[in-house]
PDB file of C-alpha atoms in Angstrom:
ATOM      1  CA  MET A  27      -7.684  -4.551 -43.472  1.00 63.00           C
ATOM      2  CA  ALA A  28      -5.992  -3.747 -39.467  1.00 74.00           C
ATOM      3  CA  PHE A  29      -8.927  -0.471 -38.454  1.00 79.00           C
ATOM      4  CA  THR A  30      -7.017   2.326 -38.200  1.00 81.00           C
ATOM      5  CA  TYR A  31      -7.424   5.788 -36.343  1.00 81.00           C
ATOM      6  CA  GLU A  32      -5.569   9.203 -37.119  1.00 85.00           C
ATOM      7  CA  TYR A  33      -5.990  10.247 -33.315  1.00 89.00           C
ATOM      8  CA  PRO A  34      -2.519  10.267 -30.441  1.00 87.00           C
ATOM      9  CA  ARG A  35      -2.468   7.108 -28.633  1.00 90.00           C
ATOM     10  CA  PRO A  36      -0.274   7.992 -25.440  1.00 94.00           C
ATOM     11  CA  ALA A  37       2.088   5.792 -23.673  1.00 97.00           C
ATOM     12  CA  VAL A  38       0.294   3.806 -20.764  1.00 98.00           C
ATOM     13  CA  THR A  39       2.671   2.967 -17.900  1.00 99.00           C
ATOM     14  CA  CYS A  40       0.850   0.076 -13.982  1.00 99.00           C
ATOM     15  CA  ASP A  41       3.042   1.474 -11.248  1.00 99.00           C
ATOM     16  CA  VAL A  42       2.384  -0.619  -8.290  1.00 99.00           C
ATOM     17  CA  VAL A  43       2.089   0.849  -4.461  1.00 98.00           C
ATOM     18  CA  ALA A  44       2.668  -1.904  -1.970  1.00 98.00           C
ATOM     19  CA  PHE A  45       1.963  -1.488   1.633  1.00 97.00           C
ATOM     20  CA  THR A  46       3.339  -3.290   4.359  1.00 96.00           C
ATOM     21  CA  MET A  47       3.367  -4.076   8.069  1.00 91.00           C
ATOM     22  CA  ARG A  48       7.131  -3.290  10.340  1.00 86.00           C
ATOM     23  CA  ALA A  49       7.058  -3.740  14.102  1.00 78.00           C
ATOM     24  CA  ASP A  50       6.789  -0.064  14.463  1.00 83.00           C
ATOM     25  CA  ASP A  51       6.301   0.882  11.061  1.00 89.00           C
ATOM     26  CA  LEU A  52       4.114   0.704   7.974  1.00 94.00           C
ATOM     27  CA  ALA A  53       6.342   1.211   4.830  1.00 95.00           C
ATOM     28  CA  VAL A  54       5.896   1.549   1.071  1.00 97.00           C
ATOM     29  CA  LEU A  55       8.039   0.063  -1.371  1.00 98.00           C
ATOM     30  CA  LEU A  56      10.021   2.239  -3.256  1.00 98.00           C
ATOM     31  CA  ILE A  57      12.969   1.247  -6.279  1.00 98.00           C
ATOM     32  CA  ARG A  58      15.720   3.698  -7.265  1.00 97.00           C
ATOM     33  CA  ARG A  59      15.849   4.063 -10.957  1.00 97.00           C
ATOM     34  CA  LYS A  60      18.703   3.479 -13.143  1.00 95.00           C
ATOM     35  CA  ARG A  61      18.226   5.428 -16.105  1.00 94.00           C
ATOM     36  CA  ASP A  62      16.101   8.859 -17.800  1.00 95.00           C
ATOM     37  CA  PRO A  63      13.872   9.960 -16.797  1.00 96.00           C
ATOM     38  CA  PHE A  64      14.853  10.404 -12.988  1.00 96.00           C
ATOM     39  CA  ALA A  65      18.181   8.173 -12.787  1.00 96.00           C
ATOM     40  CA  GLY A  66      18.271   7.842  -9.416  1.00 95.00           C
ATOM     41  CA  HIS A  67      15.383   9.090  -8.104  1.00 95.00           C
ATOM     42  CA  TRP A  68      13.254   6.700  -5.879  1.00 96.00           C
ATOM     43  CA  ALA A  69       9.694   6.044  -7.795  1.00 98.00           C
ATOM     44  CA  LEU A  70       7.252   3.166  -7.411  1.00 98.00           C
ATOM     45  CA  PRO A  71       8.008  -0.355  -9.563  1.00 99.00           C
ATOM     46  CA  GLY A  72       5.931  -0.189 -12.172  1.00 98.00           C
ATOM     47  CA  GLY A  73       7.020  -0.018 -16.482  1.00 98.00           C
ATOM     48  CA  PHE A  74       5.169   0.216 -20.129  1.00 98.00           C
ATOM     49  CA  VAL A  75       1.973  -2.350 -20.673  1.00 98.00           C
ATOM     50  CA  ASP A  76       2.908  -4.329 -23.150  1.00 98.00           C
ATOM     51  CA  ARG A  77       0.968  -4.798 -26.215  1.00 95.00           C
ATOM     52  CA  ASP A  78      -1.763  -6.974 -25.940  1.00 96.00           C
ATOM     53  CA  GLU A  79      -1.143  -7.389 -22.055  1.00 98.00           C
ATOM     54  CA  ALA A  80      -4.245  -6.839 -19.286  1.00 98.00           C
ATOM     55  CA  LEU A  81      -3.289  -4.075 -17.026  1.00 98.00           C
ATOM     56  CA  GLY A  82      -3.926  -5.700 -14.412  1.00 98.00           C
ATOM     57  CA  ARG A  83      -0.508  -8.874 -16.127  1.00 98.00           C
ATOM     58  CA  ALA A  84       1.346  -6.338 -16.436  1.00 99.00           C
ATOM     59  CA  ALA A  85       1.575  -4.758 -12.458  1.00 99.00           C
ATOM     60  CA  ALA A  86       1.585  -8.264 -11.470  1.00 98.00           C
ATOM     61  CA  ARG A  87       4.828  -8.269 -14.278  1.00 98.00           C
ATOM     62  CA  GLU A  88       6.629  -4.854 -13.614  1.00 98.00           C
ATOM     63  CA  LEU A  89       6.198  -5.525  -9.930  1.00 98.00           C
ATOM     64  CA  ALA A  90       8.073  -8.886 -10.730  1.00 98.00           C
ATOM     65  CA  GLU A  91      10.392  -7.517 -12.469  1.00 98.00           C
ATOM     66  CA  GLU A  92      10.978  -5.142 -10.394  1.00 98.00           C
ATOM     67  CA  THR A  93      10.841  -6.470  -6.431  1.00 98.00           C
ATOM     68  CA  GLY A  94      10.708 -10.059  -7.690  1.00 98.00           C
ATOM     69  CA  LEU A  95       7.762  -9.584  -5.749  1.00 97.00           C
ATOM     70  CA  THR A  96       4.671 -12.564  -6.902  1.00 97.00           C
ATOM     71  CA  GLY A  97       1.429 -13.240  -5.886  1.00 96.00           C
ATOM     72  CA  VAL A  98       0.622 -10.289  -4.345  1.00 96.00           C
ATOM     73  CA  LYS A  99      -3.492  -8.858  -4.418  1.00 95.00           C
ATOM     74  CA  MET A 100      -4.036  -5.405  -5.775  1.00 96.00           C
ATOM     75  CA  ASP A 101      -6.932  -3.583  -6.479  1.00 96.00           C
ATOM     76  CA  GLN A 102      -6.687  -0.737  -9.532  1.00 97.00           C
ATOM     77  CA  LEU A 103      -6.178   2.935  -7.561  1.00 98.00           C
ATOM     78  CA  GLY A 104      -7.192   5.263 -10.761  1.00 98.00           C
ATOM     79  CA  ALA A 105      -5.310   6.708 -13.563  1.00 99.00           C
ATOM     80  CA  TYR A 106      -2.934   9.196 -14.335  1.00 99.00           C
ATOM     81  CA  GLY A 107      -2.469  11.064 -17.351  1.00 97.00           C
ATOM     82  CA  ASP A 108      -2.268  14.774 -17.034  1.00 97.00           C
ATOM     83  CA  PRO A 109      -0.174  15.529 -20.043  1.00 96.00           C
ATOM     84  CA  GLY A 110       3.023  16.896 -18.472  1.00 96.00           C
ATOM     85  CA  ARG A 111       3.783  13.760 -16.164  1.00 97.00           C
ATOM     86  CA  ASP A 112       6.096  12.117 -18.311  1.00 97.00           C
ATOM     87  CA  PRO A 113       8.843  14.324 -19.753  1.00 97.00           C
ATOM     88  CA  ARG A 114       9.204  11.915 -22.734  1.00 96.00           C
ATOM     89  CA  GLY A 115       6.075  12.086 -23.678  1.00 96.00           C
ATOM     90  CA  HIS A 116       2.537  11.931 -22.840  1.00 97.00           C
ATOM     91  CA  THR A 117       1.925   8.958 -20.668  1.00 98.00           C
ATOM     92  CA  VAL A 118      -0.837   7.614 -18.531  1.00 98.00           C
ATOM     93  CA  SER A 119      -0.364   5.433 -15.651  1.00 99.00           C
ATOM     94  CA  VAL A 120      -2.600   2.951 -13.489  1.00 99.00           C
ATOM     95  CA  ALA A 121      -1.988   2.330 -10.791  1.00 99.00           C
ATOM     96  CA  TYR A 122      -2.427  -0.406  -8.199  1.00 99.00           C
ATOM     97  CA  VAL A 123      -2.366  -0.813  -4.220  1.00 98.00           C
ATOM     98  CA  ALA A 124      -1.690  -3.602  -1.958  1.00 97.00           C
ATOM     99  CA  PHE A 125      -0.735  -4.335   1.346  1.00 96.00           C
ATOM    100  CA  LEU A 126       0.748  -7.042   3.204  1.00 95.00           C
ATOM    101  CA  VAL A 127       0.165  -7.775   6.883  1.00 89.00           C
ATOM    102  CA  SER A 128       4.265  -9.646   7.003  1.00 90.00           C
ATOM    103  CA  GLU A 129       7.455  -7.620   5.376  1.00 93.00           C
ATOM    104  CA  ALA A 130       8.518  -9.474   2.109  1.00 95.00           C
ATOM    105  CA  ALA A 131      12.060  -9.671   1.409  1.00 96.00           C
ATOM    106  CA  VAL A 132      12.506  -7.436  -2.135  1.00 97.00           C
ATOM    107  CA  ALA A 133      15.526  -8.027  -4.663  1.00 97.00           C
ATOM    108  CA  ALA A 134      16.158  -5.138  -7.068  1.00 96.00           C
ATOM    109  CA  GLY A 135      15.995  -6.421 -10.964  1.00 94.00           C
ATOM    110  CA  ASP A 136      15.392  -5.749 -14.915  1.00 92.00           C
ATOM    111  CA  ASP A 137      16.307  -1.608 -14.461  1.00 89.00           C
ATOM    112  CA  ALA A 138      16.324  -1.575 -10.597  1.00 95.00           C
ATOM    113  CA  ALA A 139      19.653  -0.082  -9.259  1.00 95.00           C
ATOM    114  CA  ASP A 140      17.914  -1.035  -5.545  1.00 97.00           C
ATOM    115  CA  ALA A 141      14.226  -1.780  -4.320  1.00 97.00           C
ATOM    116  CA  GLN A 142      13.519  -1.597  -0.515  1.00 97.00           C
ATOM    117  CA  TRP A 143      10.282  -0.773   1.736  1.00 97.00           C
ATOM    118  CA  LEU A 144      10.982   2.899   3.461  1.00 95.00           C
ATOM    119  CA  PRO A 145       9.351   4.326   6.636  1.00 93.00           C
ATOM    120  CA  LEU A 146       5.984   5.837   4.499  1.00 93.00           C
ATOM    121  CA  ARG A 147       6.747   9.202   7.211  1.00 89.00           C
ATOM    122  CA  SER A 148      10.156   9.457   5.324  1.00 89.00           C
ATOM    123  CA  LEU A 149       7.128  10.882   2.593  1.00 90.00           C
ATOM    124  CA  ASP A 150       5.851  13.544   5.053  1.00 84.00           C
ATOM    125  CA  ALA A 151       7.886  16.017   3.109  1.00 81.00           C
ATOM    126  CA  GLU A 152       5.923  15.868  -0.275  1.00 83.00           C
ATOM    127  CA  GLY A 153       2.971  15.888   1.066  1.00 78.00           C
ATOM    128  CA  VAL A 154       1.951  11.581   2.769  1.00 82.00           C
ATOM    129  CA  LYS A 155       0.068  13.240   5.626  1.00 69.00           C
ATOM    130  CA  PRO A 156      -1.498  10.684   8.005  1.00 60.00           C
ATOM    131  CA  PHE A 157      -5.185   9.706   8.232  1.00 59.00           C
ATOM    132  CA  GLN A 158      -6.510  11.407  10.730  1.00 52.00           C
ATOM    133  CA  LYS A 159      -9.866   8.556  12.687  1.00 50.00           C
ATOM    134  CA  SER A 160     -11.977   8.868  15.427  1.00 44.00           C
ATOM    135  CA  LEU A 161     -10.686   5.802  17.368  1.00 46.00           C
ATOM    136  CA  LYS A 162      -7.335   7.222  18.638  1.00 47.00           C
ATOM    137  CA  ASP A 163      -7.063   8.230  22.109  1.00 48.00           C
ATOM    138  CA  LYS A 164      -3.869  10.764  24.011  1.00 45.00           C
ATOM    139  CA  ARG A 165      -2.037   7.998  24.794  1.00 48.00           C
ATOM    140  CA  PRO A 166       1.206   7.999  22.821  1.00 49.00           C
ATOM    141  CA  ARG A 167       1.881   7.805  19.190  1.00 50.00           C
ATOM    142  CA  PRO A 168       3.017   4.449  18.449  1.00 49.00           C
ATOM    143  CA  ARG A 169       6.641   4.195  18.383  1.00 50.00           C
ATOM    144  CA  ARG A 170       8.425   4.845  15.153  1.00 50.00           C
ATOM    145  CA  SER A 171      11.128   2.685  13.557  1.00 49.00           C
ATOM    146  CA  VAL A 172      14.642   4.267  12.688  1.00 46.00           C
ATOM    147  CA  ALA A 173      14.591   2.254   9.156  1.00 48.00           C
ATOM    148  CA  PRO A 174      17.142   4.531   6.788  1.00 49.00           C
ATOM    149  CA  ALA A 175      14.787   7.490   4.548  1.00 49.00           C
ATOM    150  CA  PRO A 176      15.314   7.183   1.282  1.00 43.00           C
ATOM    151  CA  ALA A 177      17.545  10.093  -0.280  1.00 44.00           C
ATOM    152  CA  ARG A 178      16.105  13.382  -0.916  1.00 53.00           C
ATOM    153  CA  GLU A 179      15.586  13.972  -3.760  1.00 77.00           C
ATOM    154  CA  PRO A 180      11.615  14.144  -4.894  1.00 90.00           C
ATOM    155  CA  LEU A 181      10.296  11.358  -5.822  1.00 96.00           C
ATOM    156  CA  ALA A 182       9.762  10.517  -9.312  1.00 97.00           C
ATOM    157  CA  PHE A 183       7.697  11.525 -11.711  1.00 97.00           C
ATOM    158  CA  ASP A 184       3.725  12.345  -9.708  1.00 97.00           C
ATOM    159  CA  HIS A 185       4.582   8.953  -8.263  1.00 98.00           C
ATOM    160  CA  ALA A 186       4.334  11.003  -4.341  1.00 96.00           C
ATOM    161  CA  ARG A 187       0.955  11.898  -5.340  1.00 96.00           C
ATOM    162  CA  ILE A 188      -0.339   8.653  -6.195  1.00 98.00           C
ATOM    163  CA  VAL A 189       1.326   7.023  -2.305  1.00 97.00           C
ATOM    164  CA  GLY A 190      -0.847   9.459  -1.264  1.00 96.00           C
ATOM    165  CA  ASP A 191      -3.915   8.861  -2.793  1.00 97.00           C
ATOM    166  CA  ALA A 192      -3.141   4.742  -1.864  1.00 97.00           C
ATOM    167  CA  TYR A 193      -2.464   5.260   1.978  1.00 96.00           C
ATOM    168  CA  ARG A 194      -6.055   7.695   1.118  1.00 94.00           C
ATOM    169  CA  ARG A 195      -7.607   4.514   0.140  1.00 94.00           C
ATOM    170  CA  LEU A 196      -5.446   2.315   2.618  1.00 94.00           C
ATOM    171  CA  CYS A 197      -7.132   3.552   5.368  1.00 92.00           C
ATOM    172  CA  ARG A 198     -10.677   4.265   4.338  1.00 91.00           C
ATOM    173  CA  ALA A 199     -10.329   0.808   3.087  1.00 91.00           C
ATOM    174  CA  MET A 200      -9.788   0.258   7.117  1.00 90.00           C
ATOM    175  CA  GLN A 201     -13.312   2.562   8.196  1.00 86.00           C
ATOM    176  CA  ASN A 202     -15.852  -0.117   6.144  1.00 83.00           C
ATOM    177  CA  PRO A 203     -13.011  -3.232   6.453  1.00 82.00           C
ATOM    178  CA  LEU A 204     -16.489  -5.737   5.542  1.00 76.00           C
ATOM    179  CA  PHE A 205     -17.935  -3.641   2.490  1.00 70.00           C
ATOM    180  CA  ASP A 206     -13.908  -2.862   1.012  1.00 73.00           C
ATOM    181  CA  ALA A 207     -12.346  -6.392   1.164  1.00 70.00           C
ATOM    182  CA  SER A 208      -9.496  -5.151  -1.173  1.00 72.00           C
ATOM    183  CA  PHE A 209      -6.916  -6.130   1.292  1.00 86.00           C
ATOM    184  CA  ASP A 210      -6.539  -8.508   4.386  1.00 87.00           C
ATOM    185  CA  PHE A 211      -4.932  -6.191   7.407  1.00 89.00           C
ATOM    186  CA  ALA A 212      -4.711  -8.993   9.497  1.00 88.00           C
ATOM    187  CA  PRO A 213      -4.580 -13.375   8.929  1.00 88.00           C
ATOM    188  CA  PRO A 214      -7.901 -15.700   8.147  1.00 89.00           C
ATOM    189  CA  ARG A 215      -7.636 -15.399  12.748  1.00 92.00           C
ATOM    190  CA  PHE A 216      -6.852 -12.856  14.646  1.00 93.00           C
ATOM    191  CA  THR A 217      -6.567 -11.875  18.314  1.00 94.00           C
ATOM    192  CA  LEU A 218      -8.016  -7.990  19.027  1.00 94.00           C
ATOM    193  CA  ALA A 219      -4.759  -7.025  20.100  1.00 94.00           C
ATOM    194  CA  GLU A 220      -3.202  -7.842  16.692  1.00 93.00           C
ATOM    195  CA  LEU A 221      -5.490  -5.540  15.047  1.00 94.00           C
ATOM    196  CA  ARG A 222      -5.502  -3.405  16.823  1.00 95.00           C
ATOM    197  CA  HIS A 223      -2.017  -3.161  15.826  1.00 93.00           C
ATOM    198  CA  VAL A 224      -2.387  -2.854  13.037  1.00 93.00           C
ATOM    199  CA  TYR A 225      -4.827  -0.369  12.502  1.00 93.00           C
ATOM    200  CA  GLU A 226      -2.655   2.019  15.563  1.00 93.00           C
ATOM    201  CA  ILE A 227       0.285   1.317  12.860  1.00 92.00           C
ATOM    202  CA  VAL A 228      -1.239   2.223   9.408  1.00 91.00           C
ATOM    203  CA  LEU A 229      -3.585   5.413  10.527  1.00 89.00           C
ATOM    204  CA  GLY A 230       0.248   6.157  12.870  1.00 86.00           C
ATOM    205  CA  GLN A 231      -1.961   7.025  15.787  1.00 87.00           C
ATOM    206  CA  ALA A 232      -2.664   4.515  19.740  1.00 92.00           C
ATOM    207  CA  ILE A 233      -6.818   3.361  20.190  1.00 93.00           C
ATOM    208  CA  GLU A 234      -7.816   3.146  23.349  1.00 95.00           C
ATOM    209  CA  PRO A 235      -8.833  -1.160  23.540  1.00 95.00           C
ATOM    210  CA  ARG A 236     -12.278  -0.453  25.382  1.00 95.00           C
ATOM    211  CA  LEU A 237     -13.116   1.878  22.210  1.00 95.00           C
ATOM    212  CA  PHE A 238     -11.680  -0.516  19.910  1.00 95.00           C
ATOM    213  CA  TYR A 239     -13.600  -3.240  21.408  1.00 95.00           C
ATOM    214  CA  ARG A 240     -16.782  -1.990  20.997  1.00 94.00           C
ATOM    215  CA  ASP A 241     -16.061  -0.140  16.807  1.00 92.00           C
ATOM    216  CA  PHE A 242     -15.743  -3.630  16.355  1.00 94.00           C
ATOM    217  CA  VAL A 243     -17.347  -6.484  17.788  1.00 94.00           C
ATOM    218  CA  THR A 244     -20.640  -4.779  19.417  1.00 94.00           C
ATOM    219  CA  ARG A 245     -21.432  -3.906  16.468  1.00 91.00           C
ATOM    220  CA  GLY A 246     -19.927  -6.967  14.825  1.00 91.00           C
ATOM    221  CA  LEU A 247     -17.631  -6.533  12.231  1.00 91.00           C
ATOM    222  CA  VAL A 248     -15.878  -8.871  12.941  1.00 93.00           C
ATOM    223  CA  VAL A 249     -17.367 -12.495  15.142  1.00 94.00           C
ATOM    224  CA  PRO A 250     -15.437 -15.105  17.729  1.00 94.00           C
ATOM    225  CA  ALA A 251     -14.120 -17.638  16.055  1.00 91.00           C
ATOM    226  CA  ALA A 252     -12.541 -20.027  17.490  1.00 73.00           C
ATOM    227  CA  ARG A 253     -11.125 -19.771  20.709  1.00 62.00           C
ATOM    228  CA  THR A 254      -6.942 -21.003  21.905  1.00 58.00           C
ATOM    229  CA  THR A 255      -5.782 -22.413  25.251  1.00 47.00           C
ATOM    230  CA  LYS A 256      -5.388 -19.115  27.126  1.00 57.00           C
ATOM    231  CA  LYS A 257      -8.273 -18.801  29.365  1.00 53.00           C
ATOM    232  CA  ARG A 258      -8.084 -15.031  29.576  1.00 52.00           C
ATOM    233  CA  ALA A 259      -9.933 -12.808  27.396  1.00 54.00           C
ATOM    234  CA  ALA A 260      -6.913 -11.755  24.671  1.00 60.00           C
ATOM    235  CA  GLY A 261      -5.996 -15.442  23.725  1.00 79.00           C
ATOM    236  CA  GLN A 262      -9.979 -15.178  22.373  1.00 91.00           C
ATOM    237  CA  LEU A 263      -9.965 -15.415  18.301  1.00 95.00           C
ATOM    238  CA  TYR A 264     -11.814 -13.469  15.829  1.00 95.00           C
ATOM    239  CA  ARG A 265     -12.862 -13.389  12.565  1.00 93.00           C
ATOM    240  CA  TRP A 266     -14.593 -10.803   9.565  1.00 92.00           C
ATOM    241  CA  ASN A 267     -18.192 -11.282   9.737  1.00 89.00           C
ATOM    242  CA  ARG A 268     -18.198 -11.732   5.857  1.00 80.00           C
ATOM    243  CA  ARG A 269     -21.231 -13.720   4.367  1.00 68.00           C
TER     244      ARG A 269
END
């Protein structure tokens, strides 16, 4: 006899906040919804969890169905369950966050009318603000791209809040890269200039090279790997000092 109980069962969904690096900007992956609620609005890729489906598998499936992205490394961000967040009824969303060093091609599918990498800065009006970090200097901020921003309708549901939380989670991981290996901020081997560029784009501010060297090389966060054929220091390759 199947076990039953009288308590209400909220619906469960999974949403994915995927960030990527552009040459001079940080972008977030959004889809344009085909159907109500919020038809025509931008939203995070995601959807309902199937019966007997694990949360991580549901997040990966929805990401693949709506954007075509597969094999993405994701970390669970948190649960969002305000009773009024979904006009269809009480729905709890378990959100995941991912970071791709290089922009990947996406294609809308399933119930997504469109899928695009859009500049994170386009969400400033919805409260997604740059993270503040102590390595900044007085040089101008990195030049931003002029990629089109999404329509001015607010993001669907509470997705602006989820994107903001995911961005702060990403920035906190950058402050403790050895202890928080949830994201791959660089290839296995990288130059300091390449790694510093990632930090500048994600944090939205210039970083003085001398301070970056002190915080990463002197403190032992990164260690020399193989050298390139270049004789200049810029050709030195590093790797994370993870054991």
